[in-house]
């Protein structure tokens, strides 16, 4: 049991790091800040957050190669937006090199906010995340239940905003309960907590600091490069530091754009995996 659970327990701590490039903004527009924060909170895999203006639907196809084609994976991702750029529905499927679906997420709106249904075939887990909003449309709490053959995992995240509706804190409480082969609780359980603090510079997310209940503190740093002549974002760099030492560094580049300055292709690499690269093609439909 411990062999299965211990690696899993790292997931809540590292979920915000992810392999994603996240360009959340904290602007002078409170309504747009809600849109940016909500899209960020969804944390959909392989989602690169960049300003969405007038996009109704996008379809992303991402191919990740590690050395040879035999070690590749393919992700299909369809996102739908409302006229303000807020995600209203998302469907993500990840396939192995043998075209076997190994992971999926399906996000859709419901009466209280949104619901994300996750199936991880490799880990043999199923999850449901409920996102609840306040009267202004901000996600204020999310609750996840993840079930496996030998444990059930619960996580509740509470989100704190400033007066301008910019996301500034995420407070996490999680609990894992072991179950037997009949689905009954064994009495063994583990608990934990963490606090994420978001810092902005020039209206862009610059740093996320993590403080965990085991007194470990880590951080992620973000930086951005722009093509000022064409007024568009061209590069996102993200670094994750644990105990003051850089663990990983990601570089995402937007390679081609359309006449509206929306990116059409992008590439992503990780510093300690030089032969691994993800290439994404984006198809856009506008309102």
XYZ file of C-alpha atoms in Angstrom:
287
model
C 0.000 0.000 0.000
C 2.701 2.477 0.935
C 4.472 1.870 -2.345
C 1.371 3.058 -4.234
C 0.356 5.908 -1.974
C 3.648 7.692 -1.332
C 4.296 8.685 -4.954
C 0.678 9.777 -5.229
C 0.956 12.048 -2.193
C 3.398 14.216 -4.092
C 0.755 14.997 -6.692
C -1.247 17.561 -4.649
C 2.003 19.375 -3.847
C 3.211 19.464 -7.426
C -0.061 19.935 -9.269
C 0.425 23.663 -9.724
C 3.918 23.250 -11.161
C 2.862 20.986 -13.996
C 4.292 21.092 -17.484
C 1.959 23.898 -18.457
C 2.894 27.421 -19.407
C 0.585 29.708 -17.503
C 0.270 33.381 -18.389
C -2.388 34.461 -15.877
C -2.786 38.232 -15.695
C -3.779 40.721 -13.005
C -4.905 43.756 -14.986
C -6.940 46.895 -14.321
C -10.054 45.104 -15.587
C -11.717 43.239 -12.675
C -14.081 41.270 -14.926
C -11.226 40.059 -17.110
C -9.260 39.094 -13.992
C -12.082 36.730 -13.019
C -11.919 35.111 -16.454
C -8.134 34.715 -16.255
C -8.224 33.318 -12.700
C -10.998 30.826 -13.445
C -9.252 29.546 -16.574
C -6.045 29.223 -14.561
C -7.724 27.324 -11.707
C -9.021 24.668 -14.098
C -5.359 23.574 -14.596
C -6.190 21.510 -17.660
C -3.242 19.478 -18.927
C -1.272 20.932 -21.847
C -3.276 24.142 -21.582
C -1.237 27.222 -22.483
C -3.052 30.231 -21.101
C -2.806 33.239 -23.383
C -5.363 36.009 -23.945
C -8.479 34.762 -25.743
C -10.270 37.455 -27.747
C -13.310 36.429 -29.724
C -12.350 32.754 -29.935
C -15.384 30.460 -29.790
C -13.614 27.108 -30.033
C -10.094 25.817 -30.393
C -8.780 22.337 -31.108
C -5.217 21.536 -30.048
C -3.191 18.572 -31.155
C 0.018 18.095 -29.162
C 2.716 15.563 -29.968
C 5.422 14.781 -27.424
C 8.505 12.914 -28.560
C 11.249 11.504 -26.354
C 14.161 10.502 -28.519
C 12.390 8.366 -31.116
C 8.873 8.186 -32.522
C 8.408 4.948 -30.578
C 8.374 7.007 -27.373
C 5.802 9.575 -28.443
C 2.392 10.532 -27.066
C -0.497 12.420 -28.602
C -2.972 14.750 -26.894
C -6.255 15.914 -28.381
C -7.811 18.919 -26.674
C -10.993 20.824 -27.539
C -11.803 24.054 -25.680
C -14.949 26.177 -25.929
C -15.182 29.777 -24.715
C -17.878 32.352 -24.085
C -17.560 35.820 -25.716
C -15.501 37.055 -22.737
C -12.867 34.339 -23.148
C -13.998 32.160 -20.234
C -13.748 28.405 -20.733
C -17.218 26.872 -20.782
C -16.291 23.350 -21.823
C -13.136 21.340 -22.373
C -12.361 17.795 -23.430
C -8.824 16.411 -23.221
C -7.586 12.943 -24.218
C -4.013 11.670 -23.988
C -2.922 8.690 -26.088
C 0.171 6.503 -25.869
C 2.464 5.718 -28.811
C 0.223 2.703 -29.494
C -2.862 4.946 -29.800
C -4.226 3.737 -26.448
C -6.066 6.359 -24.395
C -4.274 6.634 -21.058
C -5.804 9.799 -19.589
C -8.857 12.014 -20.127
C -10.520 15.096 -18.660
C -13.970 16.442 -19.407
C -14.876 19.859 -18.013
C -18.388 21.262 -18.327
C -20.630 23.800 -16.652
C -23.257 22.817 -14.090
C -25.659 24.661 -11.776
C -23.032 25.533 -9.150
C -20.131 26.304 -11.490
C -18.171 23.608 -13.304
C -17.452 19.901 -13.022
C -14.315 18.142 -14.267
C -14.398 14.343 -14.678
C -10.956 12.717 -14.875
C -9.993 9.168 -15.782
C -6.379 8.043 -15.402
C -6.086 4.618 -17.005
C -2.439 4.110 -16.061
C -2.982 4.891 -12.364
C -6.397 3.190 -12.392
C -8.031 6.196 -10.734
C -11.210 8.183 -11.389
C -11.764 11.720 -10.134
C -14.471 14.343 -10.007
C -13.682 17.993 -9.269
C -16.512 20.404 -8.489
C -15.798 24.129 -8.949
C -18.187 26.447 -7.101
C -18.485 30.161 -7.850
C -19.683 33.226 -5.956
C -22.265 35.752 -7.161
C -19.587 37.528 -9.214
C -18.575 34.346 -11.039
C -15.241 33.779 -9.283
C -14.328 30.209 -8.381
C -14.116 30.294 -4.592
C -13.859 26.604 -3.756
C -13.112 23.345 -5.547
C -13.615 19.863 -4.156
C -11.986 16.752 -5.581
C -12.690 13.095 -4.900
C -10.262 10.587 -6.393
C -10.932 6.855 -6.142
C -8.490 3.994 -6.653
C -8.628 0.286 -5.859
C -6.968 0.786 -2.455
C -7.580 4.389 -1.398
C -9.916 7.375 -1.660
C -8.405 10.862 -1.840
C -10.211 14.095 -0.938
C -9.012 17.635 -1.581
C -10.683 20.980 -0.890
C -9.171 24.156 -2.315
C -10.278 27.621 -1.231
C -9.344 30.642 -3.356
C -8.699 34.196 -2.137
C -8.805 37.312 -4.313
C -7.836 40.942 -3.848
C -10.201 43.901 -4.350
C -9.436 43.826 -8.087
C -10.494 40.151 -8.374
C -6.902 38.991 -8.863
C -6.165 35.528 -7.466
C -3.681 35.880 -4.582
C -3.977 32.682 -2.498
C -4.978 29.049 -2.809
C -5.484 27.139 0.455
C -5.488 23.340 0.197
C -6.674 20.670 2.629
C -6.337 17.022 1.619
C -7.031 13.631 3.155
C -6.281 10.107 1.962
C -8.116 7.091 3.343
C -7.085 3.501 2.667
C -9.754 1.011 1.625
C -9.787 -2.776 1.380
C -10.765 -4.964 -1.565
C -14.450 -4.539 -0.623
C -14.243 -0.733 -0.673
C -14.433 -0.448 3.134
C -12.260 2.050 5.019
C -9.414 0.316 6.881
C -8.959 3.116 9.404
C -5.581 4.177 8.026
C -5.481 7.723 6.726
C -3.142 10.620 6.015
C -3.791 14.376 5.979
C -2.011 17.451 4.762
C -2.350 21.109 3.857
C -0.643 23.730 1.757
C -0.870 27.415 0.903
C -0.040 28.828 -2.524
C 0.673 32.557 -2.830
C 0.567 34.288 -6.218
C 2.761 37.280 -7.010
C 2.446 39.527 -10.070
C 4.798 41.846 -11.902
C 3.716 44.174 -14.702
C 0.254 42.587 -14.547
C 1.591 39.061 -15.252
C 2.033 36.129 -12.898
C 5.694 36.214 -11.835
C 5.930 33.864 -8.859
C 3.999 31.166 -7.029
C 5.221 30.327 -3.520
C 4.239 27.028 -1.875
C 4.182 26.338 1.846
C 3.300 22.810 2.937
C 2.251 21.364 6.269
C 5.573 19.487 6.518
C 7.343 22.906 6.597
C 8.696 22.487 3.060
C 8.649 25.683 0.984
C 9.085 25.796 -2.801
C 8.394 28.260 -5.578
C 7.768 28.620 -9.300
C 8.999 31.618 -11.262
C 7.612 32.853 -14.589
C 8.987 35.269 -17.164
C 7.690 36.419 -20.548
C 9.080 37.740 -23.795
C 7.117 39.832 -26.257
C 7.313 40.926 -29.860
C 6.619 44.603 -29.282
C 6.339 45.373 -32.984
C 3.424 42.958 -33.347
C 2.118 43.306 -29.742
C 2.139 39.606 -28.933
C 3.561 37.151 -26.422
C 6.294 34.975 -27.942
C 7.909 33.050 -25.056
C 7.008 31.837 -21.569
C 9.731 30.545 -19.245
C 8.887 28.756 -16.008
C 11.228 27.416 -13.338
C 10.429 25.308 -10.302
C 12.694 25.616 -7.289
C 12.730 23.195 -4.350
C 14.746 24.143 -1.266
C 16.320 26.949 -3.255
C 17.565 24.671 -6.033
C 16.122 24.641 -9.540
C 14.459 21.309 -10.232
C 13.036 22.016 -13.658
C 12.940 24.759 -16.237
C 10.436 24.884 -19.090
C 10.606 27.000 -22.219
C 7.475 27.474 -24.322
C 7.747 29.296 -27.627
C 4.889 30.477 -29.819
C 6.133 29.903 -33.340
C 3.470 31.040 -35.803
C 0.525 33.447 -35.603
C -2.512 34.410 -37.651
C -3.622 37.894 -38.684
C -5.311 38.385 -35.283
C -2.003 37.732 -33.438
C -3.343 34.478 -31.994
C -0.721 31.732 -31.955
C -1.175 28.704 -34.201
C 1.844 26.548 -33.336
C 3.991 26.261 -30.218
C 6.837 24.149 -28.858
C 7.796 23.252 -25.298
C 11.037 21.805 -23.911
C 12.347 20.939 -20.462
C 15.932 21.694 -19.468
C 16.940 18.247 -18.189
C 15.229 16.357 -21.014
C 16.953 17.746 -24.078
C 15.592 15.071 -26.399
C 11.992 15.585 -25.253
C 9.851 18.167 -27.012
C 6.143 18.885 -27.282
C 4.784 20.479 -30.441
C 1.238 21.871 -30.540
C -0.955 22.787 -33.497
C -3.957 25.008 -32.801
C -7.134 25.351 -34.916
C -9.340 28.339 -34.105
C -12.995 29.195 -34.699
C -14.131 32.756 -33.953
C -17.442 34.294 -32.957
